[in-house]
PDB file of C-alpha atoms in Angstrom:
ATOM      1  CA  MET P   1      25.755  19.413  12.261  1.00 58.00           C
ATOM      2  CA  LYS P   2      26.259  22.853  13.664  1.00 65.00           C
ATOM      3  CA  PRO P   3      22.796  24.777  15.699  1.00 64.00           C
ATOM      4  CA  ASP P   4      22.298  27.155  13.495  1.00 76.00           C
ATOM      5  CA  ASP P   5      21.605  24.904  10.691  1.00 82.00           C
ATOM      6  CA  ASP P   6      17.781  24.522  11.998  1.00 87.00           C
ATOM      7  CA  ASP P   7      17.339  28.156  11.728  1.00 88.00           C
ATOM      8  CA  THR P   8      19.010  27.940   7.699  1.00 87.00           C
ATOM      9  CA  LEU P   9      16.856  24.733   7.249  1.00 89.00           C
ATOM     10  CA  LYS P  10      13.630  26.724   8.805  1.00 88.00           C
ATOM     11  CA  ALA P  11      14.468  30.191   6.645  1.00 89.00           C
ATOM     12  CA  ALA P  12      14.743  27.550   3.443  1.00 87.00           C
ATOM     13  CA  LEU P  13      11.756  25.564   3.566  1.00 87.00           C
ATOM     14  CA  ALA P  14       9.518  29.329   4.415  1.00 87.00           C
ATOM     15  CA  GLU P  15      11.686  30.347   1.076  1.00 84.00           C
ATOM     16  CA  ALA P  16      10.086  27.285  -0.437  1.00 85.00           C
ATOM     17  CA  HIS P  17       6.462  27.769   0.773  1.00 85.00           C
ATOM     18  CA  ARG P  18       6.286  31.151   0.377  1.00 81.00           C
ATOM     19  CA  ALA P  19       3.923  31.538  -2.187  1.00 75.00           C
ATOM     20  CA  ASP P  20       1.851  28.956  -1.134  1.00 76.00           C
ATOM     21  CA  THR P  21      -0.139  30.709   1.080  1.00 70.00           C
ATOM     22  CA  ALA P  22      -0.937  33.339  -1.160  1.00 72.00           C
ATOM     23  CA  ARG P  23      -1.782  30.619  -3.739  1.00 75.00           C
ATOM     24  CA  SER P  24      -3.850  28.381  -1.591  1.00 79.00           C
ATOM     25  CA  PRO P  25      -7.714  28.399  -3.021  1.00 84.00           C
ATOM     26  CA  SER P  26     -10.481  29.708  -0.643  1.00 87.00           C
ATOM     27  CA  PHE P  27     -11.734  27.280   2.001  1.00 89.00           C
ATOM     28  CA  ASP P  28     -15.185  28.146   1.637  1.00 89.00           C
ATOM     29  CA  LYS P  29     -15.214  26.992  -2.085  1.00 88.00           C
ATOM     30  CA  ALA P  30     -13.011  23.754  -1.474  1.00 88.00           C
ATOM     31  CA  TRP P  31     -15.577  23.186   1.563  1.00 89.00           C
ATOM     32  CA  ARG P  32     -18.669  23.582  -0.393  1.00 88.00           C
ATOM     33  CA  ALA P  33     -17.188  21.342  -3.448  1.00 88.00           C
ATOM     34  CA  ALA P  34     -16.504  18.895  -0.935  1.00 86.00           C
ATOM     35  CA  ARG P  35     -20.015  19.062   0.566  1.00 85.00           C
ATOM     36  CA  ARG P  36     -21.498  18.799  -2.786  1.00 85.00           C
ATOM     37  CA  GLY P  37     -18.974  15.456  -3.669  1.00 78.00           C
ATOM     38  CA  SER P  38     -19.676  13.758  -0.549  1.00 73.00           C
ATOM     39  CA  GLN P  39     -23.385  14.163  -1.144  1.00 73.00           C
ATOM     40  CA  THR P  40     -23.353  12.784  -4.654  1.00 70.00           C
ATOM     41  CA  ARG P  41     -20.817   9.598  -3.531  1.00 62.00           C
ATOM     42  CA  ALA P  42     -23.003   9.026  -0.073  1.00 58.00           C
ATOM     43  CA  SER P  43     -25.946   7.549  -2.114  1.00 65.00           C
ATOM     44  CA  PRO P  44     -26.299   3.592  -1.055  1.00 72.00           C
ATOM     45  CA  VAL P  45     -27.850   2.834  -4.171  1.00 78.00           C
ATOM     46  CA  PRO P  46     -24.778   1.499  -5.997  1.00 78.00           C
ATOM     47  CA  TRP P  47     -23.475  -0.057  -3.182  1.00 83.00           C
ATOM     48  CA  LEU P  48     -26.590  -2.162  -2.804  1.00 88.00           C
ATOM     49  CA  VAL P  49     -26.966  -3.003  -6.369  1.00 91.00           C
ATOM     50  CA  THR P  50     -23.515  -4.076  -6.544  1.00 91.00           C
ATOM     51  CA  CYS P  51     -23.817  -6.112  -3.127  1.00 93.00           C
ATOM     52  CA  ALA P  52     -27.645  -8.003  -4.681  1.00 93.00           C
ATOM     53  CA  THR P  53     -25.292  -8.625  -7.692  1.00 95.00           C
ATOM     54  CA  LEU P  54     -22.339 -10.354  -5.572  1.00 95.00           C
ATOM     55  CA  VAL P  55     -25.014 -12.154  -3.418  1.00 95.00           C
ATOM     56  CA  THR P  56     -26.734 -13.651  -6.690  1.00 95.00           C
ATOM     57  CA  ALA P  57     -23.801 -14.622  -8.376  1.00 95.00           C
ATOM     58  CA  ALA P  58     -22.520 -16.619  -5.331  1.00 95.00           C
ATOM     59  CA  GLY P  59     -25.928 -18.376  -4.821  1.00 94.00           C
ATOM     60  CA  LEU P  60     -26.235 -19.178  -8.183  1.00 93.00           C
ATOM     61  CA  ALA P  61     -22.355 -20.642  -8.283  1.00 93.00           C
ATOM     62  CA  MET P  62     -23.403 -22.784  -5.216  1.00 91.00           C
ATOM     63  CA  TRP P  63     -26.666 -23.986  -6.902  1.00 90.00           C
ATOM     64  CA  LEU P  64     -24.549 -24.995  -9.799  1.00 89.00           C
ATOM     65  CA  VAL P  65     -21.814 -26.654  -7.844  1.00 86.00           C
ATOM     66  CA  SER P  66     -24.559 -28.768  -5.854  1.00 84.00           C
ATOM     67  CA  GLN P  67     -26.028 -29.695  -9.148  1.00 81.00           C
ATOM     68  CA  LEU P  68     -23.045 -31.300 -10.531  1.00 79.00           C
ATOM     69  CA  GLY P  69     -23.096 -33.645  -8.102  1.00 71.00           C
ATOM     70  CA  PRO P  70     -19.512 -35.328  -6.760  1.00 68.00           C
ATOM     71  CA  PRO P  71     -16.486 -35.769  -8.827  1.00 64.00           C
ATOM     72  CA  PRO P  72     -15.619 -39.015 -10.059  1.00 64.00           C
ATOM     73  CA  ALA P  73     -13.551 -40.992  -7.156  1.00 66.00           C
ATOM     74  CA  GLN P  74     -10.016 -41.027  -8.385  1.00 67.00           C
ATOM     75  CA  ILE P  75      -6.773 -41.980  -6.623  1.00 66.00           C
ATOM     76  CA  PRO P  76      -4.801 -38.972  -5.940  1.00 68.00           C
ATOM     77  CA  ALA P  77      -1.529 -38.396  -7.516  1.00 69.00           C
ATOM     78  CA  GLY P  78       1.286 -39.241  -5.608  1.00 68.00           C
ATOM     79  CA  THR P  79      -0.348 -42.079  -3.317  1.00 74.00           C
ATOM     80  CA  VAL P  80       0.934 -45.040  -4.758  1.00 77.00           C
ATOM     81  CA  TRP P  81       4.352 -44.746  -3.712  1.00 79.00           C
ATOM     82  CA  ARG P  82       7.391 -47.137  -5.003  1.00 81.00           C
ATOM     83  CA  GLY P  83      10.618 -46.884  -3.161  1.00 84.00           C
ATOM     84  CA  PRO P  84      13.823 -46.369  -5.017  1.00 87.00           C
ATOM     85  CA  THR P  85      14.864 -49.645  -3.418  1.00 89.00           C
ATOM     86  CA  ASP P  86      12.288 -51.896  -4.101  1.00 84.00           C
ATOM     87  CA  PHE P  87      13.989 -53.687  -6.659  1.00 83.00           C
ATOM     88  CA  LEU P  88      16.532 -54.901  -4.355  1.00 83.00           C
ATOM     89  CA  LEU P  89      13.840 -57.189  -2.869  1.00 81.00           C
ATOM     90  CA  GLU P  90      13.365 -58.856  -6.334  1.00 80.00           C
ATOM     91  CA  THR P  91      15.203 -62.029  -5.687  1.00 79.00           C
ATOM     92  CA  PRO P  92      15.162 -65.154  -7.837  1.00 77.00           C
ATOM     93  CA  GLY P  93      13.467 -66.540  -4.771  1.00 75.00           C
ATOM     94  CA  LEU P  94      10.116 -64.162  -4.976  1.00 75.00           C
ATOM     95  CA  VAL P  95       8.340 -66.235  -7.335  1.00 70.00           C
ATOM     96  CA  THR P  96       7.906 -69.388  -5.013  1.00 70.00           C
ATOM     97  CA  LEU P  97       7.303 -67.255  -2.066  1.00 73.00           C
ATOM     98  CA  ARG P  98       4.471 -65.210  -3.508  1.00 74.00           C
ATOM     99  CA  THR P  99       2.465 -68.226  -4.323  1.00 74.00           C
ATOM    100  CA  VAL P 100       1.467 -70.948  -2.176  1.00 71.00           C
ATOM    101  CA  PRO P 101       3.019 -73.968  -3.447  1.00 67.00           C
ATOM    102  CA  GLN P 102       0.807 -77.179  -3.605  1.00 71.00           C
ATOM    103  CA  LEU P 103       2.280 -79.975  -1.834  1.00 69.00           C
ATOM    104  CA  VAL P 104       0.817 -83.181  -3.491  1.00 65.00           C
ATOM    105  CA  PRO P 105      -1.284 -82.181  -6.564  1.00 60.00           C
ATOM    106  CA  THR P 106      -1.404 -85.487  -8.097  1.00 65.00           C
ATOM    107  CA  LEU P 107      -2.568 -87.978  -4.993  1.00 65.00           C
ATOM    108  CA  PRO P 108      -5.937 -88.853  -5.396  1.00 67.00           C
ATOM    109  CA  ASP P 109      -8.375 -88.101  -2.599  1.00 69.00           C
ATOM    110  CA  SER P 110      -8.620 -91.926  -1.580  1.00 69.00           C
ATOM    111  CA  VAL P 111      -5.051 -91.560  -0.607  1.00 67.00           C
ATOM    112  CA  LEU P 112      -5.139 -88.553   1.357  1.00 64.00           C
ATOM    113  CA  ARG P 113      -8.368 -89.616   3.232  1.00 69.00           C
ATOM    114  CA  PRO P 114      -8.130 -93.128   3.929  1.00 66.00           C
ATOM    115  CA  ASP P 115     -11.537 -95.478   4.403  1.00 68.00           C
ATOM    116  CA  PRO P 116     -11.969 -95.898   8.293  1.00 66.00           C
ATOM    117  CA  ASP P 117     -13.433 -99.161   7.625  1.00 67.00           C
ATOM    118  CA  ALA P 118     -10.786-100.936   5.441  1.00 59.00           C
ATOM    119  CA  ARG P 119      -8.590 -99.843   8.517  1.00 57.00           C
ATOM    120  CA  ARG P 120     -10.297-102.212  10.824  1.00 58.00           C
ATOM    121  CA  GLY P 121      -9.742-104.789   8.113  1.00 55.00           C
ATOM    122  CA  ASN P 122     -13.642-105.111   7.683  1.00 54.00           C
ATOM    123  CA  PRO P 123     -14.723-106.965   4.497  1.00 51.00           C
TER     124      PRO P 123
ATOM    125  CA  MET H   1     -16.199  17.920  18.974  1.00 66.00           C
ATOM    126  CA  LYS H   2     -19.463  19.035  17.421  1.00 68.00           C
ATOM    127  CA  PRO H   3     -19.394  19.131  13.121  1.00 66.00           C
ATOM    128  CA  GLY H   4     -19.734  22.849  13.170  1.00 72.00           C
ATOM    129  CA  ASP H   5     -16.498  23.343  15.266  1.00 82.00           C
ATOM    130  CA  LEU H   6     -14.713  21.140  13.285  1.00 84.00           C
ATOM    131  CA  GLU H   7     -15.566  23.408  10.322  1.00 87.00           C
ATOM    132  CA  GLN H   8     -13.945  25.942  11.949  1.00 89.00           C
ATOM    133  CA  HIS H   9     -10.685  24.386  12.932  1.00 90.00           C
ATOM    134  CA  ILE H  10     -10.064  23.093   9.555  1.00 91.00           C
ATOM    135  CA  ALA H  11     -10.742  26.437   8.191  1.00 91.00           C
ATOM    136  CA  GLN H  12      -7.779  27.680  10.334  1.00 90.00           C
ATOM    137  CA  LEU H  13      -5.815  24.982   9.393  1.00 91.00           C
ATOM    138  CA  HIS H  14      -6.894  25.477   5.578  1.00 92.00           C
ATOM    139  CA  PRO H  15      -3.639  27.497   4.378  1.00 90.00           C
ATOM    140  CA  ALA H  16      -1.239  25.189   6.375  1.00 91.00           C
ATOM    141  CA  SER H  17      -3.152  22.095   4.756  1.00 92.00           C
ATOM    142  CA  PHE H  18      -2.951  23.405   1.528  1.00 92.00           C
ATOM    143  CA  ALA H  19       1.068  23.976   1.716  1.00 91.00           C
ATOM    144  CA  TRP H  20       1.144  20.532   2.984  1.00 91.00           C
ATOM    145  CA  ALA H  21      -0.914  18.774   0.304  1.00 91.00           C
ATOM    146  CA  LEU H  22       1.789  20.548  -2.090  1.00 89.00           C
ATOM    147  CA  THR H  23       4.409  19.399  -0.382  1.00 89.00           C
ATOM    148  CA  CYS H  24       2.967  15.346  -0.901  1.00 90.00           C
ATOM    149  CA  CYS H  25       2.169  16.322  -4.378  1.00 88.00           C
ATOM    150  CA  SER H  26       5.750  17.813  -5.209  1.00 85.00           C
ATOM    151  CA  TRP H  27       4.409  21.331  -5.710  1.00 85.00           C
ATOM    152  CA  ASP H  28       1.944  20.239  -7.945  1.00 86.00           C
ATOM    153  CA  ARG H  29      -1.101  22.850  -7.417  1.00 87.00           C
ATOM    154  CA  THR H  30      -4.005  21.271  -9.526  1.00 88.00           C
ATOM    155  CA  GLU H  31      -3.162  17.660  -7.573  1.00 89.00           C
ATOM    156  CA  ALA H  32      -2.646  19.556  -4.293  1.00 90.00           C
ATOM    157  CA  GLU H  33      -6.018  21.100  -4.913  1.00 90.00           C
ATOM    158  CA  GLU H  34      -7.623  17.358  -5.467  1.00 90.00           C
ATOM    159  CA  VAL H  35      -5.815  16.012  -3.003  1.00 91.00           C
ATOM    160  CA  LEU H  36      -7.384  18.360  -0.346  1.00 91.00           C
ATOM    161  CA  HIS H  37     -10.547  18.184  -1.736  1.00 91.00           C
ATOM    162  CA  SER H  38     -10.528  14.094  -1.478  1.00 91.00           C
ATOM    163  CA  ALA H  39      -9.438  14.510   2.164  1.00 92.00           C
ATOM    164  CA  TYR H  40     -12.548  16.975   3.206  1.00 92.00           C
ATOM    165  CA  VAL H  41     -15.090  14.530   1.065  1.00 91.00           C
ATOM    166  CA  ARG H  42     -13.325  11.933   3.530  1.00 90.00           C
ATOM    167  CA  VAL H  43     -13.924  13.818   6.513  1.00 90.00           C
ATOM    168  CA  LEU H  44     -17.193  14.902   5.602  1.00 89.00           C
ATOM    169  CA  GLU H  45     -18.347  11.375   4.646  1.00 87.00           C
ATOM    170  CA  GLY H  46     -17.049  10.073   8.085  1.00 85.00           C
ATOM    171  CA  ARG H  47     -14.553   7.904   6.193  1.00 85.00           C
ATOM    172  CA  ALA H  48     -11.326   9.490   8.260  1.00 85.00           C
ATOM    173  CA  ARG H  49     -13.196  10.462  12.048  1.00 84.00           C
ATOM    174  CA  PHE H  50     -10.967  12.403  14.406  1.00 87.00           C
ATOM    175  CA  ALA H  51     -10.907  10.643  17.721  1.00 82.00           C
ATOM    176  CA  GLY H  52      -8.680  13.029  19.956  1.00 81.00           C
ATOM    177  CA  ARG H  53      -5.961  10.754  19.879  1.00 83.00           C
ATOM    178  CA  SER H  54      -3.575  13.136  18.715  1.00 85.00           C
ATOM    179  CA  SER H  55      -3.915  17.209  17.856  1.00 89.00           C
ATOM    180  CA  LEU H  56      -6.507  18.082  14.835  1.00 91.00           C
ATOM    181  CA  LYS H  57      -3.606  19.191  12.878  1.00 91.00           C
ATOM    182  CA  THR H  58      -2.094  16.141  13.014  1.00 93.00           C
ATOM    183  CA  TRP H  59      -4.977  14.005  12.182  1.00 93.00           C
ATOM    184  CA  LEU H  60      -6.018  16.276   9.492  1.00 93.00           C
ATOM    185  CA  PHE H  61      -2.338  16.349   8.200  1.00 93.00           C
ATOM    186  CA  SER H  62      -2.422  12.217   8.222  1.00 93.00           C
ATOM    187  CA  VAL H  63      -5.665  12.241   6.136  1.00 93.00           C
ATOM    188  CA  VAL H  64      -4.141  14.588   3.697  1.00 93.00           C
ATOM    189  CA  ARG H  65      -1.027  12.727   3.196  1.00 93.00           C
ATOM    190  CA  THR H  66      -3.144   9.168   3.159  1.00 93.00           C
ATOM    191  CA  VAL H  67      -5.139  10.803   0.325  1.00 92.00           C
ATOM    192  CA  ALA H  68      -1.447  11.987  -1.760  1.00 92.00           C
ATOM    193  CA  THR H  69      -0.106   8.916  -1.560  1.00 90.00           C
ATOM    194  CA  GLU H  70      -3.235   6.708  -2.929  1.00 90.00           C
ATOM    195  CA  THR H  71      -3.497   9.284  -5.804  1.00 87.00           C
ATOM    196  CA  ARG H  72       0.319   9.646  -6.373  1.00 85.00           C
ATOM    197  CA  ARG H  73       0.251   5.399  -6.620  1.00 86.00           C
ATOM    198  CA  ARG H  74      -2.670   5.997  -8.529  1.00 83.00           C
ATOM    199  CA  ARG H  75      -1.587   8.433 -11.212  1.00 80.00           C
ATOM    200  CA  TRP H  76       1.987   6.246 -11.422  1.00 79.00           C
ATOM    201  CA  PHE H  77      -0.434   3.461 -12.546  1.00 78.00           C
ATOM    202  CA  ARG H  78      -2.292   5.931 -15.013  1.00 76.00           C
ATOM    203  CA  GLU H  79       0.748   7.766 -16.637  1.00 73.00           C
ATOM    204  CA  VAL H  80       3.977   5.124 -15.996  1.00 73.00           C
ATOM    205  CA  ALA H  81       2.406   1.874 -16.131  1.00 70.00           C
ATOM    206  CA  LEU H  82      -0.789   2.284 -18.226  1.00 71.00           C
ATOM    207  CA  LYS H  83       0.794   4.826 -20.798  1.00 70.00           C
ATOM    208  CA  ARG H  84       3.846   2.814 -21.261  1.00 72.00           C
ATOM    209  CA  TRP H  85       2.433  -0.351 -21.842  1.00 73.00           C
ATOM    210  CA  LEU H  86      -0.113   1.204 -24.449  1.00 72.00           C
ATOM    211  CA  GLU H  87       2.063   3.727 -26.191  1.00 71.00           C
ATOM    212  CA  GLY H  88       5.381   2.888 -25.390  1.00 63.00           C
ATOM    213  CA  THR H  89       6.039   6.188 -24.246  1.00 54.00           C
ATOM    214  CA  PRO H  90       8.326   7.591 -21.273  1.00 53.00           C
ATOM    215  CA  PRO H  91       6.755   8.733 -18.188  1.00 52.00           C
ATOM    216  CA  ARG H  92       6.526  11.916 -17.514  1.00 51.00           C
ATOM    217  CA  ASP H  93       9.473  13.639 -15.057  1.00 48.00           C
ATOM    218  CA  SER H  94       7.558  15.319 -12.283  1.00 50.00           C
ATOM    219  CA  VAL H  95      10.912  16.847 -11.105  1.00 51.00           C
ATOM    220  CA  ALA H  96      12.134  19.988 -12.983  1.00 50.00           C
ATOM    221  CA  GLY H  97      15.247  19.649 -14.633  1.00 53.00           C
ATOM    222  CA  PRO H  98      18.137  21.803 -13.074  1.00 55.00           C
ATOM    223  CA  ASP H  99      18.301  24.165 -16.091  1.00 56.00           C
ATOM    224  CA  GLU H 100      14.808  25.103 -15.828  1.00 52.00           C
ATOM    225  CA  VAL H 101      15.163  26.091 -12.068  1.00 49.00           C
ATOM    226  CA  MET H 102      18.124  28.032 -12.582  1.00 50.00           C
ATOM    227  CA  ALA H 103      16.166  29.705 -15.131  1.00 45.00           C
ATOM    228  CA  SER H 104      13.658  30.788 -12.777  1.00 46.00           C
ATOM    229  CA  GLU H 105      16.051  32.967 -10.732  1.00 45.00           C
ATOM    230  CA  GLU H 106      14.067  32.015  -8.141  1.00 69.00           C
ATOM    231  CA  ARG H 107      15.511  30.531  -4.304  1.00 77.00           C
ATOM    232  CA  GLY H 108      12.093  29.040  -3.350  1.00 81.00           C
ATOM    233  CA  ALA H 109      12.168  27.002  -6.750  1.00 83.00           C
ATOM    234  CA  LEU H 110      15.687  26.362  -6.017  1.00 86.00           C
ATOM    235  CA  VAL H 111      15.046  25.184  -2.216  1.00 87.00           C
ATOM    236  CA  ARG H 112      12.048  23.248  -3.852  1.00 87.00           C
ATOM    237  CA  HIS H 113      14.476  21.461  -6.295  1.00 88.00           C
ATOM    238  CA  ALA H 114      16.536  20.687  -3.389  1.00 90.00           C
ATOM    239  CA  LEU H 115      13.699  19.368  -1.366  1.00 90.00           C
ATOM    240  CA  GLN H 116      12.658  17.016  -4.593  1.00 88.00           C
ATOM    241  CA  GLN H 117      16.051  15.473  -4.612  1.00 90.00           C
ATOM    242  CA  LEU H 118      15.317  14.198  -0.920  1.00 91.00           C
ATOM    243  CA  ALA H 119      13.434  10.800  -0.442  1.00 92.00           C
ATOM    244  CA  ILE H 120       9.675  11.154  -0.085  1.00 91.00           C
ATOM    245  CA  ARG H 121       9.748  10.653   3.785  1.00 92.00           C
ATOM    246  CA  GLN H 122      12.690  12.753   4.280  1.00 93.00           C
ATOM    247  CA  ARG H 123      11.118  15.592   2.488  1.00 93.00           C
ATOM    248  CA  GLU H 124       7.974  14.694   4.670  1.00 92.00           C
ATOM    249  CA  VAL H 125       9.880  14.876   7.999  1.00 93.00           C
ATOM    250  CA  LEU H 126      11.643  18.228   7.411  1.00 93.00           C
ATOM    251  CA  ASP H 127       8.773  19.877   6.114  1.00 92.00           C
ATOM    252  CA  LEU H 128       6.783  19.077   9.109  1.00 93.00           C
ATOM    253  CA  VAL H 129       9.242  19.584  11.342  1.00 93.00           C
ATOM    254  CA  PHE H 130      10.699  23.062   9.867  1.00 92.00           C
ATOM    255  CA  PHE H 131       7.575  24.362   8.388  1.00 92.00           C
ATOM    256  CA  HIS H 132       4.632  23.634  10.143  1.00 91.00           C
ATOM    257  CA  GLY H 133       6.725  23.461  13.535  1.00 92.00           C
ATOM    258  CA  LEU H 134       5.618  19.715  14.804  1.00 92.00           C
ATOM    259  CA  THR H 135       7.716  17.843  16.781  1.00 93.00           C
ATOM    260  CA  ILE H 136       9.422  14.564  15.291  1.00 93.00           C
ATOM    261  CA  GLU H 137       6.855  12.710  17.414  1.00 93.00           C
ATOM    262  CA  GLU H 138       3.959  14.481  15.807  1.00 93.00           C
ATOM    263  CA  ALA H 139       5.717  14.186  12.337  1.00 93.00           C
ATOM    264  CA  ALA H 140       5.755  10.221  12.957  1.00 93.00           C
ATOM    265  CA  GLN H 141       1.901  10.308  13.564  1.00 92.00           C
ATOM    266  CA  VAL H 142       1.296  12.066  10.361  1.00 91.00           C
ATOM    267  CA  MET H 143       3.334   9.793   8.408  1.00 92.00           C
ATOM    268  CA  GLY H 144       2.341   6.847   9.911  1.00 91.00           C
ATOM    269  CA  VAL H 145       5.800   5.588  10.874  1.00 92.00           C
ATOM    270  CA  ALA H 146       7.839   4.410  14.130  1.00 94.00           C
ATOM    271  CA  LEU H 147       9.368   7.258  16.221  1.00 94.00           C
ATOM    272  CA  GLY H 148      12.922   5.864  15.542  1.00 94.00           C
ATOM    273  CA  THR H 149      12.317   5.444  11.790  1.00 94.00           C
ATOM    274  CA  ALA H 150      11.108   9.244  11.659  1.00 94.00           C
ATOM    275  CA  ARG H 151      14.342  10.144  13.596  1.00 95.00           C
ATOM    276  CA  VAL H 152      16.242   8.547  11.233  1.00 95.00           C
ATOM    277  CA  HIS H 153      14.840  10.073   8.032  1.00 95.00           C
ATOM    278  CA  TYR H 154      14.991  13.834   9.823  1.00 95.00           C
ATOM    279  CA  GLN H 155      18.698  13.206  10.650  1.00 94.00           C
ATOM    280  CA  ARG H 156      19.662  12.033   6.829  1.00 94.00           C
ATOM    281  CA  GLY H 157      17.437  14.718   5.216  1.00 94.00           C
ATOM    282  CA  LYS H 158      18.710  17.434   7.294  1.00 92.00           C
ATOM    283  CA  ARG H 159      22.207  16.517   6.243  1.00 93.00           C
ATOM    284  CA  ARG H 160      21.480  15.907   2.751  1.00 92.00           C
ATOM    285  CA  LEU H 161      19.425  18.875   2.303  1.00 91.00           C
ATOM    286  CA  LEU H 162      21.978  21.208   4.237  1.00 91.00           C
ATOM    287  CA  ALA H 163      24.440  19.372   1.645  1.00 91.00           C
ATOM    288  CA  LEU H 164      22.094  20.393  -1.613  1.00 90.00           C
ATOM    289  CA  LEU H 165      21.878  23.886  -0.372  1.00 86.00           C
ATOM    290  CA  ALA H 166      25.467  24.584   0.717  1.00 80.00           C
ATOM    291  CA  PRO H 167      26.904  25.605  -2.974  1.00 67.00           C
ATOM    292  CA  GLU H 168      23.936  27.891  -3.320  1.00 56.00           C
ATOM    293  CA  GLU H 169      24.872  29.518   0.349  1.00 55.00           C
ATOM    294  CA  MET H 170      28.680  29.544  -0.432  1.00 48.00           C
ATOM    295  CA  HIS H 171      27.893  31.366  -3.943  1.00 52.00           C
ATOM    296  CA  GLU H 172      25.427  33.846  -1.962  1.00 52.00           C
ATOM    297  CA  ALA H 173      28.332  34.862   0.444  1.00 47.00           C
ATOM    298  CA  GLY H 174      30.683  34.930  -2.024  1.00 41.00           C
TER     299      GLY H 174
END
């Protein structure tokens, strides 16, 4: 880039803006219009109404939620998990292990707990 | 700074501010006037406050730029997105076509057309430096970007604008 490129660009931009200064609107007019605009906009009433509405809506929503009560207890999805290799534990003898076997189910109670007098030989 | 002083300084900067608003609005006069009006409203309402961290010109230009960016975004939504959705019409081309520009036989219009072919940030930094006489650092403050970023936009924009203006220069020389 040559050093006089800056001058070229300066001249070009001055050319582009040549008419702007002449066309610029009057400051007093623009400032007065802005002042009017700021005075109309500065009113806090619409903001207050909006805020009051929002607060009321939020309060109503909270009250409604509190009236509904707690949701029914549910097991959340994903809490019961079965491993993909669980089937490997399903062995043929697993049924025996899951239940406690009754060792002598058919013997009468007298056999399991013998009378102490009979052991001593008393009539 | 007192409100009266501020008004006086802004009045002095008014023509430059309008020229800057025109650049931000791609030389759309009506939009530039609206942007400047909104910027002044923002200053008067105290939503844009001069804290003295930069020069008044830099601060005012950054307010104008912010308002222009917001306006452009709103206009894009209104004209492009909503219109396309509602009517199925193509968006308005804000950049004048080359034939239209040539017909105007005005060098300023040709330069403006060349400027509008640049990326927005390149156009902004070149305008701030070469027309408004700001340093690249001040331009970076106005644009709200880092100094390094502004430098990159400056270099690329300069190269591109010179390339766009070169055929015309050659034509004039010949």
